[in-house]
Coordinates of N, CA, C and O in Angstrom, one line a residue:
D257 N -1.1 0.7 19.3 CA -1.7 -0.4 18.5 C -0.6 -1.1 17.6 O -0.5 -2.3 17.5
V258 N 0.1 -0.2 16.8 CA 1.0 -0.7 15.9 C 2.2 -1.4 16.6 O 2.6 -2.5 16.1
G259 N 2.6 -0.8 17.7 CA 3.7 -1.5 18.5 C 3.3 -2.8 19.0 O 4.1 -3.8 18.9
H260 N 2.1 -2.9 19.5 CA 1.6 -4.2 20.0 C 1.6 -5.3 18.8 O 2.0 -6.4 19.0
F261 N 1.0 -4.9 17.7 CA 0.9 -5.7 16.6 C 2.3 -6.3 16.1 O 2.6 -7.5 16.0
H262 N 3.2 -5.3 16.0 CA 4.6 -5.7 15.6 C 5.3 -6.5 16.6 O 6.1 -7.4 16.3
G263 N 5.1 -6.1 17.9 CA 5.8 -6.8 19.0 C 5.4 -8.3 19.1 O 6.2 -9.1 19.3
T264 N 4.1 -8.5 18.8 CA 3.6 -9.9 18.8 C 4.2 -10.7 17.7 O 4.6 -11.8 17.8
L265 N 4.3 -10.1 16.5 CA 4.9 -10.8 15.3 C 6.4 -11.0 15.6 O 6.9 -12.1 15.3
K266 N 7.1 -10.0 16.2 CA 8.5 -10.2 16.5 C 8.7 -11.4 17.5 O 9.6 -12.2 17.3
T267 N 7.9 -11.5 18.5 CA 8.0 -12.6 19.4 C 7.9 -13.9 18.7 O 8.6 -14.8 19.0
A268 N 6.9 -14.0 17.8 CA 6.7 -15.3 17.1 C 7.9 -15.6 16.2 O 8.4 -16.7 16.1
C269 N 8.4 -14.5 15.6 CA 9.6 -14.7 14.7 C 10.8 -15.1 15.5 O 11.6 -16.1 15.2
D270 N 11.1 -14.4 16.6 CA 12.3 -14.6 17.4 C 12.3 -16.0 18.0 O 13.4 -16.6 18.2
A271 N 11.2 -16.6 18.2 CA 11.1 -18.0 18.7 C 11.8 -19.0 17.8 O 12.2 -20.1 18.1
H272 N 11.9 -18.6 16.5 CA 12.4 -19.5 15.5 C 13.8 -19.0 15.0 O 14.6 -19.8 14.7
D273 N 14.0 -17.7 14.9 CA 15.2 -17.1 14.4 C 15.2 -15.6 14.6 O 14.4 -14.9 14.1
P274 N 16.1 -15.1 15.5 CA 16.1 -13.7 15.8 C 16.3 -12.8 14.5 O 16.0 -11.6 14.6
A275 N 16.8 -13.4 13.5 CA 17.0 -12.6 12.2 C 15.7 -12.5 11.4 O 15.6 -11.6 10.5
Y276 N 14.7 -13.3 11.7 CA 13.5 -13.3 10.9 C 12.7 -12.0 11.0 O 12.4 -11.4 9.9
Y277 N 12.4 -11.5 12.1 CA 11.6 -10.3 12.2 C 12.2 -9.1 11.4 O 11.5 -8.5 10.6
P278 N 13.4 -8.7 11.7 CA 14.0 -7.6 10.9 C 14.0 -7.8 9.4 O 13.7 -6.9 8.6
R279 N 14.3 -9.1 9.1 CA 14.4 -9.4 7.6 C 13.0 -9.4 7.0 O 12.8 -8.7 5.9
F280 N 12.0 -10.0 7.6 CA 10.7 -10.0 7.0 C 9.9 -8.8 7.2 O 9.1 -8.4 6.3
K281 N 10.2 -8.0 8.2 CA 9.6 -6.6 8.3 C 10.1 -5.7 7.2 O 9.3 -5.0 6.5
A282 N 11.4 -5.7 7.0 CA 12.0 -4.9 5.9 C 11.4 -5.4 4.5 O 11.1 -4.5 3.7
W283 N 11.3 -6.7 4.4 CA 10.8 -7.2 3.1 C 9.3 -6.7 2.9 O 8.9 -6.3 1.8
C284 N 8.5 -6.7 4.0 CA 7.2 -6.2 3.9 C 7.1 -4.7 3.6 O 6.4 -4.3 2.7
D285 N 8.0 -4.0 4.2 CA 8.0 -2.5 3.9 C 8.4 -2.3 2.5 O 7.8 -1.4 1.8
R286 N 9.3 -3.0 1.9 CA 9.7 -2.9 0.5 C 8.5 -3.3 -0.4 O 8.2 -2.7 -1.4
Y287 N 8.0 -4.5 -0.2 CA 7.1 -5.1 -1.1 C 5.8 -4.3 -1.2 O 5.2 -4.1 -2.2
F288 N 5.3 -3.8 0.0 CA 4.0 -3.2 0.0 C 4.1 -1.6 -0.2 O 3.1 -0.9 0.0
A289 N 5.2 -1.2 -0.7 CA 5.4 0.3 -1.0 C 4.6 0.6 -2.3 O 4.7 -0.2 -3.3
I290 N 4.0 1.7 -2.3 CA 3.2 2.2 -3.5 C 4.1 3.3 -4.1 O 4.0 4.5 -3.7
A291 N 4.9 3.0 -5.1 CA 5.9 3.9 -5.6 C 5.2 5.2 -6.1 O 5.7 6.3 -5.9
H292 N 4.1 5.1 -6.8 CA 3.5 6.3 -7.4 C 2.8 7.2 -6.3 O 2.4 8.3 -6.6
R293 N 2.9 6.7 -5.1 CA 2.4 7.6 -4.0 C 3.6 7.9 -3.1 O 3.5 8.1 -1.9
G294 N 4.8 8.0 -3.7 CA 6.0 8.4 -3.0 C 6.5 7.4 -2.0 O 7.2 7.7 -1.1
G295 N 6.2 6.1 -2.2 CA 6.7 5.1 -1.3 C 5.8 4.8 -0.2 O 6.1 4.0 0.7
E296 N 4.7 5.5 -0.1 CA 3.7 5.2 1.0 C 3.4 3.7 0.9 O 3.3 3.1 -0.1
T297 N 3.3 3.1 2.1 CA 3.0 1.7 2.1 C 1.5 1.4 2.2 O 0.8 2.3 2.6
R298 N 1.1 0.2 1.9 CA -0.3 -0.1 1.9 C -0.9 -0.1 3.2 O -2.1 0.1 3.4
G299 N -0.1 -0.2 4.3 CA -0.6 -0.1 5.6 C 0.5 0.0 6.6 O 1.6 0.5 6.2
V300 N 0.4 -0.3 7.8 CA 1.4 -0.1 8.8 C 2.4 -1.3 8.9 O 3.2 -1.4 9.8
G301 N 2.3 -2.2 7.9 CA 3.3 -3.3 7.8 C 3.0 -4.5 8.6 O 1.9 -4.7 9.1
G302 N 4.0 -5.3 8.7 CA 3.9 -6.6 9.4 C 5.2 -7.3 9.0 O 6.3 -6.8 9.0
I303 N 5.0 -8.6 8.6 CA 6.1 -9.3 8.0 C 5.6 -9.9 6.7 O 4.4 -10.1 6.4
F304 N 6.6 -10.2 5.8 CA 6.3 -10.7 4.5 C 7.5 -11.6 4.1 O 8.6 -11.3 4.3
F305 N 7.2 -12.8 3.6 CA 8.2 -13.7 3.1 C 7.6 -14.7 2.2 O 6.3 -14.9 2.2
D306 N 8.4 -15.3 1.3 CA 7.9 -16.4 0.5 C 9.2 -17.2 0.1 O 10.3 -16.8 0.3
D307 N 8.9 -18.4 -0.4 CA 10.0 -19.2 -0.9 C 11.1 -19.4 0.0 O 12.3 -19.4 -0.3
L308 N 10.8 -19.7 1.3 CA 11.9 -19.9 2.3 C 12.5 -21.3 2.0 O 11.8 -22.3 1.9
E309 N 13.8 -21.3 2.0 CA 14.5 -22.6 1.8 C 15.7 -22.7 2.7 O 16.6 -23.6 2.5
D310 N 15.8 -21.8 3.7 CA 17.1 -21.8 4.5 C 17.1 -22.7 5.7 O 18.1 -22.8 6.4
K311 N 16.0 -23.5 5.9 CA 15.9 -24.4 7.0 C 15.2 -25.7 6.5 O 14.7 -25.7 5.4
Q312 N 15.1 -26.6 7.4 CA 14.4 -27.9 7.1 C 12.9 -27.6 6.9 O 12.4 -26.7 7.6
P313 N 12.3 -28.3 6.0 CA 10.8 -28.1 5.7 C 10.0 -28.1 7.0 O 9.1 -27.3 7.2
E314 N 10.3 -29.0 7.9 CA 9.5 -29.1 9.2 C 9.6 -27.9 10.0 O 8.7 -27.4 10.6
D315 N 10.9 -27.3 10.1 CA 11.1 -26.1 10.8 C 10.4 -24.9 10.2 O 9.9 -24.1 10.9
L316 N 10.5 -24.9 8.9 CA 9.8 -23.8 8.2 C 8.3 -23.9 8.4 O 7.6 -22.8 8.6
F317 N 7.7 -25.1 8.3 CA 6.3 -25.2 8.5 C 5.9 -24.8 9.9 O 4.9 -24.0 10.1
R318 N 6.7 -25.1 10.9 CA 6.4 -24.7 12.3 C 6.5 -23.2 12.4 O 5.6 -22.6 13.0
F319 N 7.5 -22.6 11.7 CA 7.5 -21.1 11.8 C 6.3 -20.5 11.1 O 5.7 -19.6 11.7
V320 N 5.9 -21.0 9.9 CA 4.8 -20.4 9.3 C 3.5 -20.6 10.1 O 2.7 -19.7 10.2
Y321 N 3.4 -21.7 10.7 CA 2.2 -22.0 11.6 C 2.2 -21.0 12.7 O 1.2 -20.4 13.0
D322 N 3.3 -20.9 13.4 CA 3.4 -20.0 14.6 C 3.2 -18.6 14.2 O 2.5 -17.8 14.9
A323 N 3.8 -18.1 13.1 CA 3.7 -16.7 12.7 C 2.2 -16.4 12.3 O 1.7 -15.4 12.7
S324 N 1.6 -17.3 11.6 CA 0.2 -17.1 11.2 C -0.7 -17.1 12.5 O -1.6 -16.4 12.6
S325 N -0.4 -18.0 13.4 CA -1.2 -18.1 14.6 C -1.1 -16.8 15.5 O -2.0 -16.5 16.2
A326 N 0.1 -16.2 15.4 CA 0.3 -15.0 16.2 C -0.6 -13.8 15.8 O -0.8 -12.9 16.5
F327 N -1.2 -13.9 14.6 CA -2.1 -12.8 14.1 C -3.3 -12.7 15.1 O -3.8 -11.6 15.2
V328 N -3.7 -13.8 15.6 CA -4.9 -13.7 16.6 C -4.5 -12.9 17.8 O -5.2 -11.9 18.1
A329 N -3.3 -13.2 18.4 CA -2.9 -12.4 19.5 C -2.5 -11.0 19.2 O -2.6 -10.1 20.0
A330 N -2.1 -10.8 17.9 CA -1.7 -9.4 17.5 C -2.9 -8.6 17.2 O -2.9 -7.3 17.5
Y331 N -4.0 -9.2 16.7 CA -5.1 -8.4 16.2 C -6.3 -8.3 17.1 O -6.9 -7.2 17.3
V332 N -6.7 -9.4 17.8 CA -7.9 -9.4 18.6 C -7.9 -8.3 19.7 O -8.9 -7.6 19.9
P333 N -6.8 -8.1 20.4 CA -6.8 -7.1 21.4 C -7.0 -5.7 20.8 O -7.6 -4.8 21.5
L334 N -6.6 -5.5 19.6 CA -6.8 -4.2 19.0 C -8.3 -4.0 18.7 O -8.8 -2.9 18.9
V335 N -8.9 -5.0 18.2 CA -10.4 -4.9 17.9 C -11.1 -4.7 19.2 O -12.0 -3.8 19.3
A336 N -10.8 -5.4 20.3 CA -11.4 -5.3 21.6 C -11.3 -3.9 22.1 O -12.2 -3.3 22.6
R337 N -10.1 -3.3 21.9 CA -9.9 -1.9 22.4 C -10.6 -0.9 21.6 O -11.0 0.2 22.1
R338 N -10.8 -1.1 20.3 CA -11.3 -0.1 19.4 C -12.8 -0.2 19.0 O -13.4 0.7 18.4
M339 N -13.4 -1.4 19.3 CA -14.7 -1.7 18.7 C -15.8 -0.8 19.2 O -16.8 -0.6 18.5
T340 N -15.7 -0.1 20.3 CA -16.7 0.8 20.7 C -16.4 2.3 20.5 O -17.1 3.2 20.9
A341 N -15.3 2.5 19.8 CA -14.9 3.9 19.5 C -15.9 4.5 18.5 O -16.5 3.9 17.7
P342 N -16.1 5.8 18.6 CA -17.1 6.5 17.7 C -16.6 6.4 16.3 O -15.5 6.3 16.0
Y343 N -17.6 6.3 15.4 CA -17.4 6.1 14.0 C -18.3 7.0 13.2 O -19.5 6.9 13.3
S344 N -17.8 7.9 12.4 CA -18.6 8.9 11.7 C -18.4 8.8 10.2 O -17.6 8.0 9.7
Q345 N -19.1 9.6 9.5 CA -19.0 9.6 8.0 C -17.5 10.0 7.6 O -17.0 9.5 6.6
R346 N -16.9 10.9 8.4 CA -15.5 11.3 8.1 C -14.6 10.1 8.2 O -13.7 9.9 7.3
H347 N -14.8 9.2 9.2 CA -14.1 8.0 9.3 C -14.3 7.1 8.1 O -13.4 6.5 7.6
R348 N -15.6 6.9 7.7 CA -15.9 6.1 6.6 C -15.3 6.6 5.3 O -14.7 5.8 4.5
D349 N -15.3 7.9 5.1 CA -14.7 8.5 3.9 C -13.2 8.2 3.8 O -12.6 7.8 2.8
W350 N -12.6 8.3 5.0 CA -11.1 8.1 5.1 C -10.8 6.6 4.8 O -9.9 6.2 4.1
Q351 N -11.6 5.7 5.4 CA -11.5 4.3 5.2 C -11.6 4.0 3.7 O -10.8 3.2 3.1
L352 N -12.5 4.6 3.0 CA -12.7 4.4 1.5 C -11.5 4.9 0.7 O -11.0 4.3 -0.2
V353 N -10.9 6.0 1.1 CA -9.7 6.5 0.5 C -8.5 5.5 0.7 O -7.8 5.2 -0.3
R354 N -8.4 5.0 1.9 CA -7.3 4.0 2.2 C -7.6 2.7 1.4 O -6.6 2.1 0.9
R355 N -8.8 2.3 1.2 CA -9.1 1.2 0.4 C -8.8 1.4 -1.0 O -8.4 0.5 -1.8
G356 N -8.9 2.7 -1.5 CA -8.5 3.0 -2.8 C -7.0 2.8 -3.0 O -6.5 2.2 -4.0
H357 N -6.2 3.2 -2.0 CA -4.8 2.9 -2.1 C -4.4 1.4 -2.1 O -3.5 1.0 -2.8
Y358 N -5.2 0.7 -1.3 CA -5.0 -0.8 -1.3 C -5.3 -1.3 -2.7 O -4.6 -2.2 -3.2
A359 N -6.4 -0.9 -3.3 CA -6.7 -1.3 -4.7 C -5.6 -1.0 -5.6 O -5.3 -1.8 -6.5
E360 N -5.1 0.2 -5.5 CA -4.0 0.6 -6.4 C -2.8 -0.3 -6.3 O -2.3 -0.8 -7.3
F361 N -2.4 -0.6 -5.1 CA -1.3 -1.5 -4.9 C -1.6 -2.9 -5.5 O -0.8 -3.4 -6.3
N362 N -2.8 -3.4 -5.2 CA -3.1 -4.8 -5.7 C -3.1 -4.8 -7.3 O -2.6 -5.8 -7.9
L363 N -3.6 -3.8 -7.9 CA -3.7 -3.8 -9.4 C -2.4 -3.4 -10.1 O -2.1 -3.9 -11.1
V364 N -1.6 -2.6 -9.4 CA -0.4 -2.1 -10.1 C 0.8 -3.0 -9.7 O 1.7 -3.2 -10.6
Y365 N 1.0 -3.4 -8.5 CA 2.2 -4.0 -8.0 C 2.1 -5.4 -7.5 O 3.2 -6.1 -7.6
D366 N 1.0 -5.9 -7.0 CA 1.0 -7.2 -6.4 C 1.3 -8.3 -7.4 O 0.7 -8.4 -8.4
R367 N 2.3 -9.1 -7.1 CA 2.8 -10.2 -8.0 C 1.7 -11.2 -8.2 O 1.5 -11.7 -9.4
G368 N 0.9 -11.6 -7.2 CA -0.1 -12.6 -7.3 C -1.2 -12.1 -8.3 O -1.7 -12.8 -9.1
T369 N -1.7 -10.8 -8.1 CA -2.7 -10.3 -8.9 C -2.2 -10.2 -10.4 O -2.9 -10.6 -11.3
K370 N -1.0 -9.7 -10.6 CA -0.5 -9.5 -11.9 C -0.4 -10.9 -12.6 O -0.7 -11.1 -13.8
F371 N 0.2 -11.9 -11.9 CA 0.3 -13.2 -12.4 C -1.1 -13.8 -12.8 O -1.2 -14.3 -13.9
G372 N -2.0 -13.6 -11.9 CA -3.4 -14.1 -12.2 C -4.0 -13.5 -13.4 O -4.6 -14.2 -14.3
L373 N -3.9 -12.2 -13.5 CA -4.4 -11.5 -14.7 C -3.8 -11.9 -16.0 O -4.4 -11.8 -17.0
M374 N -2.5 -12.3 -15.9 CA -1.8 -12.7 -17.2 C -2.0 -14.1 -17.5 O -1.5 -14.6 -18.5
T375 N -2.6 -14.9 -16.6 CA -2.8 -16.3 -16.9 C -3.9 -16.6 -17.9 O -5.0 -16.2 -17.6
P376 N -3.6 -17.3 -19.0 CA -4.6 -17.6 -20.0 C -5.8 -18.4 -19.3 O -5.5 -19.3 -18.6
G377 N -7.0 -18.0 -19.6 CA -8.1 -18.7 -19.1 C -8.5 -18.5 -17.7 O -9.3 -19.1 -17.1
A378 N -7.8 -17.5 -17.1 CA -8.0 -17.2 -15.7 C -9.4 -16.7 -15.4 O -10.1 -16.1 -16.3
R379 N -9.9 -17.0 -14.2 CA -11.2 -16.5 -13.8 C -11.0 -15.1 -13.2 O -10.7 -15.0 -12.0
I380 N -11.1 -14.1 -14.0 CA -10.8 -12.7 -13.6 C -11.5 -12.3 -12.3 O -10.9 -11.7 -11.4
E381 N -12.8 -12.6 -12.2 CA -13.5 -12.2 -11.1 C -12.9 -12.8 -9.8 O -12.9 -12.2 -8.7
S382 N -12.5 -14.0 -9.9 CA -11.9 -14.7 -8.7 C -10.6 -14.0 -8.3 O -10.3 -13.9 -7.1
I383 N -9.8 -13.5 -9.3 CA -8.6 -12.8 -9.0 C -8.9 -11.5 -8.4 O -8.2 -11.1 -7.4
L384 N -9.9 -10.8 -8.8 CA -10.2 -9.5 -8.4 C -11.0 -9.4 -7.1 O -11.3 -8.4 -6.5
M385 N -11.4 -10.6 -6.6 CA -12.1 -10.7 -5.3 C -11.4 -10.1 -4.1 O -12.0 -9.8 -3.1
S386 N -10.0 -10.0 -4.2 CA -9.3 -9.5 -3.1 C -9.4 -7.9 -3.0 O -9.0 -7.3 -2.0
L387 N -10.0 -7.3 -4.0 CA -10.2 -5.9 -4.0 C -11.4 -5.5 -3.1 O -12.4 -6.3 -3.0
P388 N -11.4 -4.4 -2.5 CA -12.6 -4.0 -1.7 C -13.8 -3.7 -2.6 O -13.6 -3.3 -3.8
L389 N -15.0 -4.0 -2.1 CA -16.2 -3.7 -2.9 C -16.4 -2.3 -3.1 O -16.9 -1.9 -4.2
T390 N -16.0 -1.4 -2.2 CA -16.1 0.0 -2.4 C -14.8 0.7 -2.0 O -14.0 0.2 -1.1
A391 N -14.4 1.7 -2.8 CA -13.2 2.5 -2.5 C -13.5 3.9 -3.0 O -14.5 4.2 -3.6
R392 N -12.6 4.8 -2.7 CA -12.8 6.2 -3.0 C -11.5 6.9 -3.4 O -10.4 6.5 -2.8
W393 N -11.5 7.8 -4.3 CA -10.4 8.6 -4.6 C -10.8 10.0 -4.6 O -11.9 10.4 -5.1
E394 N -10.0 10.9 -4.0 CA -10.3 12.3 -3.9 C -9.0 13.0 -4.5 O -7.9 12.7 -4.1
Y395 N -9.3 13.9 -5.3 CA -8.2 14.6 -6.0 C -7.4 15.4 -4.9 O -7.9 16.2 -4.2
M396 N -6.1 15.1 -5.0 CA -5.1 15.8 -4.1 C -5.5 15.8 -2.6 O -5.4 16.7 -1.9
N397 N -6.0 14.6 -2.2 CA -6.5 14.5 -0.8 C -5.3 14.7 0.2 O -4.2 14.1 0.0
S398 N -5.5 15.6 1.1 CA -4.5 15.9 2.1 C -5.2 16.2 3.4 O -5.9 17.2 3.6
P399 N -5.1 15.2 4.4 CA -5.8 15.4 5.6 C -5.2 16.6 6.4 O -4.1 17.1 6.2
A400 N -6.0 17.1 7.3 CA -5.7 18.3 8.1 C -4.4 17.9 8.9 O -4.4 16.9 9.5
P401 N -3.4 18.8 9.0 CA -2.3 18.6 9.8 C -2.7 18.3 11.3 O -3.6 19.0 11.8
G402 N -2.1 17.3 11.9 CA -2.4 16.9 13.3 C -3.6 16.0 13.4 O -3.9 15.6 14.6
S403 N -4.4 15.8 12.4 CA -5.6 14.9 12.5 C -5.1 13.5 12.6 O -4.0 13.1 12.2
P404 N -6.0 12.6 13.0 CA -5.7 11.2 13.1 C -5.4 10.6 11.7 O -4.5 9.8 11.5
E405 N -6.0 11.2 10.6 CA -5.7 10.7 9.3 C -4.3 11.1 8.9 O -3.5 10.3 8.3
D406 N -3.9 12.3 9.3 CA -2.5 12.8 9.0 C -1.5 11.9 9.8 O -0.5 11.6 9.2
A407 N -1.8 11.5 11.0 CA -1.0 10.7 11.8 C -0.8 9.3 11.1 O 0.4 8.8 11.1
L408 N -1.8 8.8 10.6 CA -1.7 7.5 9.8 C -0.8 7.7 8.6 O 0.1 6.9 8.4
L409 N -1.0 8.8 7.9 CA -0.2 9.0 6.7 C 1.3 9.1 7.1 O 2.2 8.6 6.4
Q410 N 1.6 9.7 8.2 CA 3.0 9.8 8.6 C 3.5 8.4 8.9 O 4.7 8.1 8.7
C411 N 2.7 7.5 9.5 CA 3.1 6.1 9.7 C 3.4 5.4 8.5 O 4.4 4.6 8.4
V412 N 2.6 5.5 7.5 CA 2.8 4.7 6.3 C 3.7 5.3 5.3 O 4.1 4.7 4.3
R413 N 4.2 6.5 5.6 CA 5.2 7.2 4.7 C 6.6 7.0 5.3 O 7.6 7.4 4.6
T414 N 6.8 6.5 6.5 CA 8.1 6.4 7.1 C 8.2 5.0 7.7 O 7.3 4.7 8.6
T415 N 9.1 4.2 7.4 CA 9.3 2.9 8.0 C 9.9 3.1 9.4 O 10.7 4.0 9.6
R416 N 9.4 2.3 10.3 CA 9.9 2.4 11.7 C 10.1 1.0 12.3 O 9.5 0.1 11.8
D417 N 10.9 1.0 13.3 CA 11.1 -0.2 14.1 C 10.0 -0.2 15.2 O 10.2 0.1 16.3
W418 N 8.8 -0.6 14.7 CA 7.6 -0.6 15.6 C 7.8 -1.5 16.9 O 7.3 -1.1 18.0
A419 N 8.4 -2.6 16.7 CA 8.5 -3.5 17.8 C 9.4 -2.9 18.9 O 9.2 -3.0 20.1
A420 N 10.5 -2.2 18.5 CA 11.4 -1.5 19.5 C 10.7 -0.4 20.1 O 11.0 0.0 21.3
A421 N 9.7 0.2 19.5 CA 9.0 1.4 20.0 C 8.2 1.1 21.2 O 7.8 1.9 22.0
T422 N 7.9 -0.2 21.4 CA 7.0 -0.6 22.5 C 7.8 -0.9 23.8 O 7.3 -1.2 24.8
K423 N 9.2 -0.9 23.7 CA 10.0 -1.3 24.8 C 10.2 -0.1 25.7 O 10.2 1.0 25.4

């Protein structure tokens, strides 16, 4: 799944500049790292960029348009493949723990959230709407070795060249 997702993003990036995917993937891995969790990332990554000025505005617009459009091809097949998979309370609990890590990132590190919270007269609720409605924290949570939850943790604790892994 992760290889497909990254491979699709790489294809979109490569159509504009072969240097984009490795550059923006590394940027994503750095930006979404949760330092207080040992560098664990918020998820399995993707691409991240802002303030691009290295090409003409029209070319940059086309890249942003194509890269954002690639998310449909990257994501929909994953949903189609997984939507009938069994789902239990154990899965839900793990999802809530991961949402907790997402909330930690957004509140502690995300530039947009921090900027919004420091803006005089800001509508705080509007800024915090990006947070999940429900999340969970478990003291010293450590999934069973070899479990799917453990496999995910190994993914988010080690950066990989996911696009190359699919070749």
